[in-house]
CSV table of C-alpha atoms in Angstrom, one decimal:
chain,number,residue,atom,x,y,z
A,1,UNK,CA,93.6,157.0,-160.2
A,2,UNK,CA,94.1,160.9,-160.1
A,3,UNK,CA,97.3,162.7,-161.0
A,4,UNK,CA,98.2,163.2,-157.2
A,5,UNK,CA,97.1,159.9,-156.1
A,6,UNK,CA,99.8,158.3,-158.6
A,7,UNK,CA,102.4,161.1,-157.2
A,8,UNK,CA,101.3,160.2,-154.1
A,9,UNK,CA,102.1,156.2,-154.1
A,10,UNK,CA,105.3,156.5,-156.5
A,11,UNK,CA,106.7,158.9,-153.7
A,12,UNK,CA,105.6,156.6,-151.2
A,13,UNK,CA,107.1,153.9,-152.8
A,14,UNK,CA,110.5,155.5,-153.3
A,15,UNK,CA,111.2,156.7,-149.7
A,16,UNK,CA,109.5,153.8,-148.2
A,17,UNK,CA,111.1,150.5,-150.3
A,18,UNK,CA,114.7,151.6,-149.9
A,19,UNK,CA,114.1,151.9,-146.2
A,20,UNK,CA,112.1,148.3,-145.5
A,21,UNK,CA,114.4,146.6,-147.5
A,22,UNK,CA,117.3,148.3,-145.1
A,23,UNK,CA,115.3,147.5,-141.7
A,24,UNK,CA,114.1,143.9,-142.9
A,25,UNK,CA,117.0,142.6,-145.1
A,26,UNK,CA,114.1,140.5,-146.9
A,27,UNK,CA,114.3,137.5,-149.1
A,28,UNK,CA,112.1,137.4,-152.0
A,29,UNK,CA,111.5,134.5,-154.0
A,30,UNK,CA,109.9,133.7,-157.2
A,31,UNK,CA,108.9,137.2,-158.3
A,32,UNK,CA,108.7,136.0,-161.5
A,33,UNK,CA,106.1,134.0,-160.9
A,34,UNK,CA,103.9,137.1,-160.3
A,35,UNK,CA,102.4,138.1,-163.7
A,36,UNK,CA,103.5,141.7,-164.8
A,37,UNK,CA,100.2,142.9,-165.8
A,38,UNK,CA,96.4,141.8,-165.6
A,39,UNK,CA,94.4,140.7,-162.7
A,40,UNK,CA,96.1,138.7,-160.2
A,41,UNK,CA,95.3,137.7,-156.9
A,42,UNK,CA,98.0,137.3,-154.4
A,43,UNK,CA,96.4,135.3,-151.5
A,44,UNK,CA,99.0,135.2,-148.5
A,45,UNK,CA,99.2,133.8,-145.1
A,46,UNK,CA,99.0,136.3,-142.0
A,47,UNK,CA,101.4,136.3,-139.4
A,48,UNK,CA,101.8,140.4,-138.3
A,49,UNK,CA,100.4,143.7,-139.1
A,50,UNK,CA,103.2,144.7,-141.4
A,51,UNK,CA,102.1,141.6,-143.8
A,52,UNK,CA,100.6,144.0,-146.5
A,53,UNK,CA,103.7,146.4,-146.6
A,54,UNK,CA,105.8,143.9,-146.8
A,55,UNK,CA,104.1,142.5,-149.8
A,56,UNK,CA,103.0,145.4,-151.9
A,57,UNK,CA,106.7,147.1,-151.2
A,58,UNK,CA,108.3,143.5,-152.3
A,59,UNK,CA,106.3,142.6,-154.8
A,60,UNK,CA,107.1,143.3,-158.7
A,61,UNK,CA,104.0,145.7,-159.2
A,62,UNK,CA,101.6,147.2,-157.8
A,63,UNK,CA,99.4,146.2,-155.1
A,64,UNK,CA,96.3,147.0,-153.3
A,65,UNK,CA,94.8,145.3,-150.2
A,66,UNK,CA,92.0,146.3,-147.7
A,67,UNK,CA,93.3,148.2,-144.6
A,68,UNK,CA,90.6,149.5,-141.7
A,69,UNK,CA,89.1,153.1,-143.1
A,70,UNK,CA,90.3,154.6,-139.1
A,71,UNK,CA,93.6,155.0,-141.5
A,72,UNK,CA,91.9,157.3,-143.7
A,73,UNK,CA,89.9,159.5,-141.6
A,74,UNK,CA,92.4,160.7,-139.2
A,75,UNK,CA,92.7,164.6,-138.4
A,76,UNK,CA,95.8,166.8,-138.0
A,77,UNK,CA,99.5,166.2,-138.8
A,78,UNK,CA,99.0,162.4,-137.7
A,79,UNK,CA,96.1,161.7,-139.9
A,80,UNK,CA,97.5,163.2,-143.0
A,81,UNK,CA,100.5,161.5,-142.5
A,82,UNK,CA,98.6,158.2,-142.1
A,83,UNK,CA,96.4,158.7,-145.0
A,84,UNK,CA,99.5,159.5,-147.5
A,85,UNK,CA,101.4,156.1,-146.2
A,86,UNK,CA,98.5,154.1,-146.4
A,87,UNK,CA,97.3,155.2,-149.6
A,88,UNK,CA,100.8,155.6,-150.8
A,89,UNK,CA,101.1,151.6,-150.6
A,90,UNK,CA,98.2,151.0,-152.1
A,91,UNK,CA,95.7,150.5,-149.4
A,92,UNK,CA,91.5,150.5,-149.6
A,93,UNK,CA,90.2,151.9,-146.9
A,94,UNK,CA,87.3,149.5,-145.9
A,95,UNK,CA,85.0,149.8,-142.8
A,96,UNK,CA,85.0,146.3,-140.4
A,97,UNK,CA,82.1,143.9,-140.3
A,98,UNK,CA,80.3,141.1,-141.5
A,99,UNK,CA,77.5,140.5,-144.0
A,100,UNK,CA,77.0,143.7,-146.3
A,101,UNK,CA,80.0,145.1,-145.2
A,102,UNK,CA,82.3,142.3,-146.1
A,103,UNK,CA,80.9,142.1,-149.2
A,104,UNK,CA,81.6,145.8,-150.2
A,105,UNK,CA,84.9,145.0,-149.4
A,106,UNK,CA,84.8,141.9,-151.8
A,107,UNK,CA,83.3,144.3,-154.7
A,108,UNK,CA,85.7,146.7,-154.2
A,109,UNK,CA,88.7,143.9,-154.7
A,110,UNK,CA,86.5,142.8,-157.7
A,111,UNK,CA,86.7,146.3,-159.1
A,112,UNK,CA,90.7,146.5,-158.7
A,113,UNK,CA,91.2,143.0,-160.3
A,114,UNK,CA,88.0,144.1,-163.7
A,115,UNK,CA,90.8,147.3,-163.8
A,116,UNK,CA,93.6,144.8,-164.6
A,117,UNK,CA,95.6,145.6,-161.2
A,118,UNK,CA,97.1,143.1,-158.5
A,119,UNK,CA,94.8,142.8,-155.4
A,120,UNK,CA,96.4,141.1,-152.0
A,121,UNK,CA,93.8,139.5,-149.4
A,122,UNK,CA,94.5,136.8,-146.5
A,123,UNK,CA,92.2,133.8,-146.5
A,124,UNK,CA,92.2,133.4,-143.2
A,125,UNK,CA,90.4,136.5,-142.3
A,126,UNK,CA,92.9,137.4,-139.8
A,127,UNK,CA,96.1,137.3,-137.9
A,128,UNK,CA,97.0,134.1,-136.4
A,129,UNK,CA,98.2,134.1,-132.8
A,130,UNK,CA,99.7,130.9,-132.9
A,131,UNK,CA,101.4,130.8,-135.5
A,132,UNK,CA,99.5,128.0,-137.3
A,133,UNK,CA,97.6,128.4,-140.6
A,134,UNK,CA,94.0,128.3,-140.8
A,135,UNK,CA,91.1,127.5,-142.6
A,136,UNK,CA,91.0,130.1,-145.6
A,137,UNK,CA,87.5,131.8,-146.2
A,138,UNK,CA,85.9,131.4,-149.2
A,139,UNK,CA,86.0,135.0,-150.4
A,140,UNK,CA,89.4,134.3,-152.7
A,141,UNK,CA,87.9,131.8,-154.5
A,142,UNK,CA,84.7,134.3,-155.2
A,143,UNK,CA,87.5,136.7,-156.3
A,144,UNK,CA,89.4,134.2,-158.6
A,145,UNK,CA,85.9,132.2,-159.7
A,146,UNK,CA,84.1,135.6,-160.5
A,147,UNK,CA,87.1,137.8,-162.2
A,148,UNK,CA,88.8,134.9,-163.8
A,149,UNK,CA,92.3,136.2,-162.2
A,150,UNK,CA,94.8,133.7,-161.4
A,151,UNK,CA,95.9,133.0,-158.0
A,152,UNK,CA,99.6,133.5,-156.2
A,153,UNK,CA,100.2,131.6,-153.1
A,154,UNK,CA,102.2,133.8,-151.4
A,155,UNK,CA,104.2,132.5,-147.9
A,156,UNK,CA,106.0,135.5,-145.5
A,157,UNK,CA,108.0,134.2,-142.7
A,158,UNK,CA,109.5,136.9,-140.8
A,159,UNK,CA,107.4,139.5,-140.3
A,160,UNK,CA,105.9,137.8,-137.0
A,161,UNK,CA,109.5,138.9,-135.0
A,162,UNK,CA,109.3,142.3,-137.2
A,163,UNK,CA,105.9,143.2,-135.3
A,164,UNK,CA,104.4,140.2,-133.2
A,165,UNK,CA,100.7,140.7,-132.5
A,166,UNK,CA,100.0,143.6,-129.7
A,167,UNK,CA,103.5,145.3,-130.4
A,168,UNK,CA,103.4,149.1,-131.7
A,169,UNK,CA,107.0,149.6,-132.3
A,170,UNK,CA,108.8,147.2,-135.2
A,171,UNK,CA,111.6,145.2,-134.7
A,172,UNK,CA,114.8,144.6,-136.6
A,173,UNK,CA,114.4,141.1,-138.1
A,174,UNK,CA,114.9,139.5,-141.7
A,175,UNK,CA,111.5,138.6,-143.4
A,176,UNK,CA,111.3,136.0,-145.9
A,177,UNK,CA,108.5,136.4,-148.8
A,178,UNK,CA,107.6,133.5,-151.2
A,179,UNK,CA,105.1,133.9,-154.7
A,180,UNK,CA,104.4,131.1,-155.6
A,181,UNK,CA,102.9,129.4,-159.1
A,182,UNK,CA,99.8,130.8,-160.0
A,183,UNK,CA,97.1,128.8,-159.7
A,184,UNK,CA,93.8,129.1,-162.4
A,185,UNK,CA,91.0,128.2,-160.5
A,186,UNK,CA,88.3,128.1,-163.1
A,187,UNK,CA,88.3,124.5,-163.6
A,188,UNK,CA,86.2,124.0,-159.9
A,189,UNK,CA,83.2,125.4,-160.7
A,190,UNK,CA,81.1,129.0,-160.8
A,191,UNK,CA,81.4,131.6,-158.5
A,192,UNK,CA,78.0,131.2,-157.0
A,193,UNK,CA,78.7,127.0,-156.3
A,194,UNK,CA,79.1,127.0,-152.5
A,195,UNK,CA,81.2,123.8,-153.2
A,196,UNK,CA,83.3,125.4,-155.6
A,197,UNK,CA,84.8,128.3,-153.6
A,198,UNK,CA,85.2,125.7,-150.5
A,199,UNK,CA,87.2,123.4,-152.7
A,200,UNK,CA,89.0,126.5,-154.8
A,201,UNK,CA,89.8,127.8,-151.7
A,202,UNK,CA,91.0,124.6,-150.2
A,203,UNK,CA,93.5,124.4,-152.9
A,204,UNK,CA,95.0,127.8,-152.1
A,205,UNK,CA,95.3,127.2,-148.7
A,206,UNK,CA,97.3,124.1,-149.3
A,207,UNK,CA,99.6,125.9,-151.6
A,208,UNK,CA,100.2,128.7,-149.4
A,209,UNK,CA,101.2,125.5,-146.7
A,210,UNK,CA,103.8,124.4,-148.9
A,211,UNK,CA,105.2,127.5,-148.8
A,212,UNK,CA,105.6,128.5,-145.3
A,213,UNK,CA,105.9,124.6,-144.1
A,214,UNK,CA,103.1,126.0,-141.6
A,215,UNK,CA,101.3,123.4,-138.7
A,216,UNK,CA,97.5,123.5,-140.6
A,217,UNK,CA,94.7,124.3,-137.8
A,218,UNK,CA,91.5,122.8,-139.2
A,219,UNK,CA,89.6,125.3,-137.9
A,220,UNK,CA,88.4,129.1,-138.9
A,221,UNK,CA,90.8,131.5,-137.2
A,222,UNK,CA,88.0,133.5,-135.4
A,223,UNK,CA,88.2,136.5,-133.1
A,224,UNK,CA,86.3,136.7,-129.8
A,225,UNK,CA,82.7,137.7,-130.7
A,226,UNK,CA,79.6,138.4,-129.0
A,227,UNK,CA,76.9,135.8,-129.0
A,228,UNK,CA,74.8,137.8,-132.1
A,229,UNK,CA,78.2,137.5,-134.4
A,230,UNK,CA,78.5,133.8,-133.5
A,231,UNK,CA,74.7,133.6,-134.5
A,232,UNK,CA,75.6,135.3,-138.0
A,233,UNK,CA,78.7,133.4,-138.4
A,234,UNK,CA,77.0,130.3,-138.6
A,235,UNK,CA,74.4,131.4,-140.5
A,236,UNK,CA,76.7,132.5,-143.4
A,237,UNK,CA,79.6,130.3,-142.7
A,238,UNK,CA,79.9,129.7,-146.8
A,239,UNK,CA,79.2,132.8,-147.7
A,240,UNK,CA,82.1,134.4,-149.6
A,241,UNK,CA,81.0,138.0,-147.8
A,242,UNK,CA,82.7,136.6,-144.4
A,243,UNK,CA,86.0,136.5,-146.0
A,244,UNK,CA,87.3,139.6,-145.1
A,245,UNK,CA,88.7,141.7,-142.1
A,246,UNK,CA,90.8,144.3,-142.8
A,247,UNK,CA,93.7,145.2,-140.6
């Protein structure tokens, strides 16, 4: 990271922090159990667009996480200001799809988590309307299996009444975030066992339920999508590349 990039997020960080905490009164629990330094994973449920705020400013370090690259490539007063908050808080900019795509994004997680830094991703590919937790997508578990990072299971309740899907303006309400143990996730299997990052994954999903005390859907949280997408999710419904859609 350049000079002005690490001016850039510890500026961020100080006028931003200070100011969520005020707004959203949050409760944070077990930041111990979030290592201090090395690769970690913190895989987290997703209720509302401020999820990934609300985790890297509450967390104990550093995080990044995958936002949409529209962020970054803004013009104008607007766009600067959106590129400096973003990147400030430790965004990637990332550009939305499936196949190749998705799997950029996954390498560009990877590459966070080889530097030894905390990287923050939602299983379940997406926001959930309902407020149920779904079926978590295998790319964590190609994170974990392939860098050898531990996992976080980390629970935010809260954030849903903060900014409920399809609302532009944020609310005053008090968010709850949970880390909880990590979990090593080496003992399933390698990184390229289909099996392995289903069951790996599994076992994140059911930690992060014991968190949040969510209803379970057994079912993928999937977006309306044209016929063709439907086609390709089927076809690579265990691949680890359709893990990811950033926000």
């Amino acid at each position: 990271m350049s000079g002005s990039s690490k001016y850039t997020t510890t500026l961020s960080r100080a006028v931003v922090t200070p100011l969520a905490r005020l707004l959203w009164r949050p409760r944070i629990i077990g930041r111990k159990n979030v290592p201090k330094r090395g690769p970690v994973i913190l895989a987290s449920n997703h209720r509302s667009f401020i999820d990934s705020p609300a985790i890297t400013l509450m967390a104990p370090r550093k995080v990044s996480f995958l936002a949409k690259q529209e962020y970054f490539t803004g013009t104008g007063f607007r766009g600067a200001l959106s590129r400096a908050f973003f990147g400030g808080i430790g965004a990637i900019g990332v550009e939305r799809g499936a196949g190749s795509a998705a799997q950029h994004a996954l390498d560009l997680g990877l590459e966070r988590l080889e530097a030894g830094e905390a990287f923050a991703i939602y299983p379940e590919g997406t926001r959930s309307l309902d407020g149920r937790l779904y079926k978590g997508r295998t790319g964590v578990a190609w994170l974990a299996l392939t860098s050898g990072a531990p996992v976080v299971p980390v629970a935010l309740t809260g954030t849903e009444d903060v900014q409920p899907v399809g609302s532009r303006v944020p609310k005053l309400a008090k968010v709850t975030i949970e880390f909880g143990q990590p979990l090593d996730l080496s003992g399933f299997g390698e990184a390229s066992s289909g099996r392995a990052r289903r069951h790996a994954t599994d076992a994140v999903m059911a930690a992060i339920q014991e968190l949040s005390g969510q209803e379970t859907a057994n079912a993928y949280n999937n977006p309306p999508a044209t016929i063709v997408e439907r086609v390709r999710q089927v076809l690579h419904r265990d691949d680890p590349t359709e893990a990811v859609e950033p926000d």
